[in-house]
Amino acid sequence: ITSVHSLKSTTLNIGGVQLSEYAATLEQKGKEYLSSKKEEELSYLLEHHEELIKLYCDTIQEIESMIAK
């Protein structure tokens, strides 16, 4: 959860709104899982982890292309 929280905050600071919002959702689901241990929260996290990584990679590529200009 700490890593997702940091990702959420950092990307929002640099304009990565979509990634930040997605990370916020996963952060909340992680907190819900830790407090309830319900299988549906864990399933949500596992199902959406890959999309978070994709958004992260896309954001990094966007930043790299802006820096290269």
mmCIF file of N, CA and C in Angstrom:
data_model
loop_
_atom_site.group_PDB
_atom_site.id
_atom_site.type_symbol
_atom_site.label_atom_id
_atom_site.label_comp_id
_atom_site.label_asym_id
_atom_site.label_seq_id
_atom_site.Cartn_x
_atom_site.Cartn_y
_atom_site.Cartn_z
ATOM 1 N N ILE A 1 0.835 -1.192 0.000
ATOM 2 C CA ILE A 1 0.000 0.000 0.000
ATOM 3 C C ILE A 1 0.873 1.246 0.000
ATOM 4 N N THR A 2 1.990 1.202 0.718
ATOM 5 C CA THR A 2 2.871 2.357 0.782
ATOM 6 C C THR A 2 3.391 2.740 -0.599
ATOM 7 N N SER A 3 3.758 1.745 -1.395
ATOM 8 C CA SER A 3 4.276 2.018 -2.735
ATOM 9 C C SER A 3 3.209 2.633 -3.628
ATOM 10 N N VAL A 4 1.996 2.126 -3.540
ATOM 11 C CA VAL A 4 0.905 2.670 -4.358
ATOM 12 C C VAL A 4 0.579 4.087 -3.904
ATOM 13 N N HIS A 5 0.619 4.333 -2.605
ATOM 14 C CA HIS A 5 0.377 5.679 -2.082
ATOM 15 C C HIS A 5 1.424 6.659 -2.622
ATOM 16 N N SER A 6 2.673 6.258 -2.596
ATOM 17 C CA SER A 6 3.748 7.108 -3.113
ATOM 18 C C SER A 6 3.584 7.359 -4.602
ATOM 19 N N LEU A 7 3.236 6.317 -5.337
ATOM 20 C CA LEU A 7 3.010 6.450 -6.774
ATOM 21 C C LEU A 7 1.862 7.417 -7.042
ATOM 22 N N LYS A 8 0.799 7.288 -6.270
ATOM 23 C CA LYS A 8 -0.361 8.175 -6.410
ATOM 24 C C LYS A 8 0.037 9.631 -6.214
ATOM 25 N N SER A 9 0.740 9.898 -5.152
ATOM 26 C CA SER A 9 1.115 11.270 -4.830
ATOM 27 C C SER A 9 2.120 11.846 -5.819
ATOM 28 N N THR A 10 3.133 11.080 -6.142
ATOM 29 C CA THR A 10 4.192 11.557 -7.026
ATOM 30 C C THR A 10 3.668 11.830 -8.426
ATOM 31 N N THR A 11 2.894 10.911 -8.971
ATOM 32 C CA THR A 11 2.400 11.122 -10.330
ATOM 33 C C THR A 11 1.421 12.282 -10.402
ATOM 34 N N LEU A 12 0.676 12.512 -9.352
ATOM 35 C CA LEU A 12 -0.229 13.663 -9.352
ATOM 36 C C LEU A 12 0.577 14.959 -9.367
ATOM 37 N N ASN A 13 1.689 14.983 -8.664
ATOM 38 C CA ASN A 13 2.543 16.171 -8.632
ATOM 39 C C ASN A 13 3.137 16.513 -9.991
ATOM 40 N N ILE A 14 3.317 15.508 -10.847
ATOM 41 C CA ILE A 14 3.914 15.771 -12.159
ATOM 42 C C ILE A 14 2.881 15.730 -13.277
ATOM 43 N N GLY A 15 1.618 15.684 -12.934
ATOM 44 C CA GLY A 15 0.560 15.759 -13.938
ATOM 45 C C GLY A 15 0.036 14.429 -14.444
ATOM 46 N N GLY A 16 0.424 13.345 -13.827
ATOM 47 C CA GLY A 16 -0.059 12.021 -14.233
ATOM 48 C C GLY A 16 -1.378 11.693 -13.564
ATOM 49 N N VAL A 17 -2.407 12.433 -13.932
ATOM 50 C CA VAL A 17 -3.702 12.338 -13.246
ATOM 51 C C VAL A 17 -4.316 10.947 -13.387
ATOM 52 N N GLN A 18 -4.313 10.386 -14.583
ATOM 53 C CA GLN A 18 -4.942 9.079 -14.789
ATOM 54 C C GLN A 18 -4.262 8.006 -13.940
ATOM 55 N N LEU A 19 -2.936 7.986 -13.951
ATOM 56 C CA LEU A 19 -2.205 7.008 -13.142
ATOM 57 C C LEU A 19 -2.446 7.250 -11.656
ATOM 58 N N SER A 20 -2.461 8.493 -11.249
ATOM 59 C CA SER A 20 -2.691 8.824 -9.848
ATOM 60 C C SER A 20 -4.066 8.350 -9.380
ATOM 61 N N GLU A 21 -5.075 8.577 -10.193
ATOM 62 C CA GLU A 21 -6.431 8.149 -9.836
ATOM 63 C C GLU A 21 -6.534 6.625 -9.767
ATOM 64 N N TYR A 22 -5.885 5.949 -10.698
ATOM 65 C CA TYR A 22 -5.907 4.486 -10.696
ATOM 66 C C TYR A 22 -5.189 3.950 -9.458
ATOM 67 N N ALA A 23 -4.050 4.566 -9.137
ATOM 68 C CA ALA A 23 -3.309 4.162 -7.942
ATOM 69 C C ALA A 23 -4.135 4.410 -6.679
ATOM 70 N N ALA A 24 -4.888 5.501 -6.653
ATOM 71 C CA ALA A 24 -5.737 5.803 -5.494
ATOM 72 C C ALA A 24 -6.792 4.718 -5.294
ATOM 73 N N THR A 25 -7.349 4.256 -6.396
ATOM 74 C CA THR A 25 -8.349 3.181 -6.319
ATOM 75 C C THR A 25 -7.726 1.913 -5.753
ATOM 76 N N LEU A 26 -6.551 1.563 -6.260
ATOM 77 C CA LEU A 26 -5.891 0.352 -5.760
ATOM 78 C C LEU A 26 -5.438 0.516 -4.315
ATOM 79 N N GLU A 27 -5.025 1.713 -3.946
ATOM 80 C CA GLU A 27 -4.659 1.964 -2.561
ATOM 81 C C GLU A 27 -5.863 1.726 -1.640
ATOM 82 N N GLN A 28 -7.010 2.239 -2.033
ATOM 83 C CA GLN A 28 -8.215 2.060 -1.223
ATOM 84 C C GLN A 28 -8.602 0.587 -1.122
ATOM 85 N N LYS A 29 -8.536 -0.124 -2.246
ATOM 86 C CA LYS A 29 -8.850 -1.558 -2.227
ATOM 87 C C LYS A 29 -7.868 -2.314 -1.340
ATOM 88 N N GLY A 30 -6.602 -1.903 -1.354
ATOM 89 C CA GLY A 30 -5.610 -2.533 -0.487
ATOM 90 C C GLY A 30 -5.926 -2.323 0.978
ATOM 91 N N LYS A 31 -6.323 -1.119 1.323
ATOM 92 C CA LYS A 31 -6.713 -0.823 2.701
ATOM 93 C C LYS A 31 -7.940 -1.640 3.107
ATOM 94 N N GLU A 32 -8.903 -1.738 2.187
ATOM 95 C CA GLU A 32 -10.105 -2.524 2.479
ATOM 96 C C GLU A 32 -9.751 -3.992 2.699
ATOM 97 N N TYR A 33 -8.827 -4.504 1.867
ATOM 98 C CA TYR A 33 -8.417 -5.891 2.029
ATOM 99 C C TYR A 33 -7.721 -6.107 3.370
ATOM 100 N N LEU A 34 -6.835 -5.201 3.738
ATOM 101 C CA LEU A 34 -6.115 -5.361 4.999
ATOM 102 C C LEU A 34 -7.044 -5.335 6.205
ATOM 103 N N SER A 35 -8.117 -4.552 6.113
ATOM 104 C CA SER A 35 -9.024 -4.473 7.260
ATOM 105 C C SER A 35 -10.061 -5.590 7.274
ATOM 106 N N SER A 36 -10.414 -6.102 6.105
ATOM 107 C CA SER A 36 -11.491 -7.092 6.062
ATOM 108 C C SER A 36 -11.035 -8.498 5.695
ATOM 109 N N LYS A 37 -9.912 -8.590 4.989
ATOM 110 C CA LYS A 37 -9.393 -9.869 4.468
ATOM 111 C C LYS A 37 -10.399 -10.554 3.535
ATOM 112 N N LYS A 38 -11.264 -9.757 2.908
ATOM 113 C CA LYS A 38 -12.251 -10.321 1.984
ATOM 114 C C LYS A 38 -11.590 -10.657 0.660
ATOM 115 N N GLU A 39 -11.944 -11.795 0.155
ATOM 116 C CA GLU A 39 -11.359 -12.297 -1.081
ATOM 117 C C GLU A 39 -11.609 -11.377 -2.272
ATOM 118 N N GLU A 40 -12.767 -10.693 -2.302
ATOM 119 C CA GLU A 40 -13.062 -9.838 -3.465
ATOM 120 C C GLU A 40 -12.114 -8.646 -3.573
ATOM 121 N N GLU A 41 -11.650 -8.116 -2.444
ATOM 122 C CA GLU A 41 -10.680 -7.021 -2.501
ATOM 123 C C GLU A 41 -9.339 -7.507 -3.032
ATOM 124 N N LEU A 42 -8.924 -8.682 -2.582
ATOM 125 C CA LEU A 42 -7.675 -9.252 -3.072
ATOM 126 C C LEU A 42 -7.787 -9.566 -4.556
ATOM 127 N N SER A 43 -8.901 -10.119 -4.971
ATOM 128 C CA SER A 43 -9.114 -10.429 -6.386
ATOM 129 C C SER A 43 -9.054 -9.165 -7.231
ATOM 130 N N TYR A 44 -9.664 -8.092 -6.754
ATOM 131 C CA TYR A 44 -9.633 -6.820 -7.474
ATOM 132 C C TYR A 44 -8.189 -6.346 -7.649
ATOM 133 N N LEU A 45 -7.412 -6.420 -6.583
ATOM 134 C CA LEU A 45 -6.013 -5.984 -6.650
ATOM 135 C C LEU A 45 -5.229 -6.801 -7.671
ATOM 136 N N LEU A 46 -5.404 -8.106 -7.622
ATOM 137 C CA LEU A 46 -4.681 -8.973 -8.545
ATOM 138 C C LEU A 46 -5.114 -8.748 -9.992
ATOM 139 N N GLU A 47 -6.399 -8.535 -10.204
ATOM 140 C CA GLU A 47 -6.927 -8.329 -11.556
ATOM 141 C C GLU A 47 -6.492 -6.992 -12.148
ATOM 142 N N HIS A 48 -6.268 -5.983 -11.323
ATOM 143 C CA HIS A 48 -5.975 -4.646 -11.819
ATOM 144 C C HIS A 48 -4.507 -4.233 -11.703
ATOM 145 N N HIS A 49 -3.695 -5.095 -11.140
ATOM 146 C CA HIS A 49 -2.272 -4.786 -10.997
ATOM 147 C C HIS A 49 -1.606 -4.572 -12.357
ATOM 148 N N GLU A 50 -1.883 -5.437 -13.301
ATOM 149 C CA GLU A 50 -1.258 -5.330 -14.626
ATOM 150 C C GLU A 50 -1.603 -3.998 -15.307
ATOM 151 N N GLU A 51 -2.838 -3.558 -15.158
ATOM 152 C CA GLU A 51 -3.245 -2.274 -15.749
ATOM 153 C C GLU A 51 -2.495 -1.120 -15.091
ATOM 154 N N LEU A 52 -2.279 -1.198 -13.791
ATOM 155 C CA LEU A 52 -1.510 -0.167 -13.104
ATOM 156 C C LEU A 52 -0.091 -0.101 -13.671
ATOM 157 N N ILE A 53 0.522 -1.251 -13.870
ATOM 158 C CA ILE A 53 1.876 -1.296 -14.420
ATOM 159 C C ILE A 53 1.888 -0.733 -15.839
ATOM 160 N N LYS A 54 0.869 -1.037 -16.636
ATOM 161 C CA LYS A 54 0.779 -0.504 -18.002
ATOM 162 C C LYS A 54 0.672 1.025 -17.968
ATOM 163 N N LEU A 55 -0.199 1.552 -17.124
ATOM 164 C CA LEU A 55 -0.332 3.001 -16.996
ATOM 165 C C LEU A 55 0.978 3.640 -16.526
ATOM 166 N N TYR A 56 1.664 2.965 -15.631
ATOM 167 C CA TYR A 56 2.954 3.450 -15.146
ATOM 168 C C TYR A 56 3.948 3.545 -16.305
ATOM 169 N N CYS A 57 4.053 2.485 -17.080
ATOM 170 C CA CYS A 57 4.984 2.466 -18.221
ATOM 171 C C CYS A 57 4.613 3.526 -19.249
ATOM 172 N N ASP A 58 3.333 3.678 -19.522
ATOM 173 C CA ASP A 58 2.881 4.709 -20.461
ATOM 174 C C ASP A 58 3.246 6.107 -19.967
ATOM 175 N N THR A 59 3.074 6.337 -18.678
ATOM 176 C CA THR A 59 3.406 7.638 -18.090
ATOM 177 C C THR A 59 4.905 7.913 -18.186
ATOM 178 N N ILE A 60 5.706 6.905 -17.907
ATOM 179 C CA ILE A 60 7.160 7.053 -18.019
ATOM 180 C C ILE A 60 7.544 7.394 -19.459
ATOM 181 N N GLN A 61 6.934 6.727 -20.427
ATOM 182 C CA GLN A 61 7.228 7.016 -21.835
ATOM 183 C C GLN A 61 6.845 8.454 -22.207
ATOM 184 N N GLU A 62 5.708 8.912 -21.709
ATOM 185 C CA GLU A 62 5.293 10.284 -21.966
ATOM 186 C C GLU A 62 6.299 11.280 -21.390
ATOM 187 N N ILE A 63 6.744 11.024 -20.182
ATOM 188 C CA ILE A 63 7.716 11.907 -19.535
ATOM 189 C C ILE A 63 9.032 11.904 -20.315
ATOM 190 N N GLU A 64 9.478 10.721 -20.701
ATOM 191 C CA GLU A 64 10.725 10.626 -21.456
ATOM 192 C C GLU A 64 10.635 11.374 -22.780
ATOM 193 N N SER A 65 9.488 11.295 -23.446
ATOM 194 C CA SER A 65 9.349 11.987 -24.724
ATOM 195 C C SER A 65 9.313 13.505 -24.526
ATOM 196 N N MET A 66 8.741 13.971 -23.425
ATOM 197 C CA MET A 66 8.739 15.414 -23.135
ATOM 198 C C MET A 66 10.147 15.912 -22.823
ATOM 199 N N ILE A 67 10.898 15.119 -22.100
ATOM 200 C CA ILE A 67 12.269 15.497 -21.760
ATOM 201 C C ILE A 67 13.149 15.523 -23.000
ATOM 202 N N ALA A 68 12.924 14.612 -23.911
ATOM 203 C CA ALA A 68 13.743 14.506 -25.114
ATOM 204 C C ALA A 68 13.538 15.680 -26.067
ATOM 205 N N LYS A 69 12.444 16.402 -25.933
ATOM 206 C CA LYS A 69 12.148 17.514 -26.844
ATOM 207 C C LYS A 69 12.992 18.716 -26.562
#
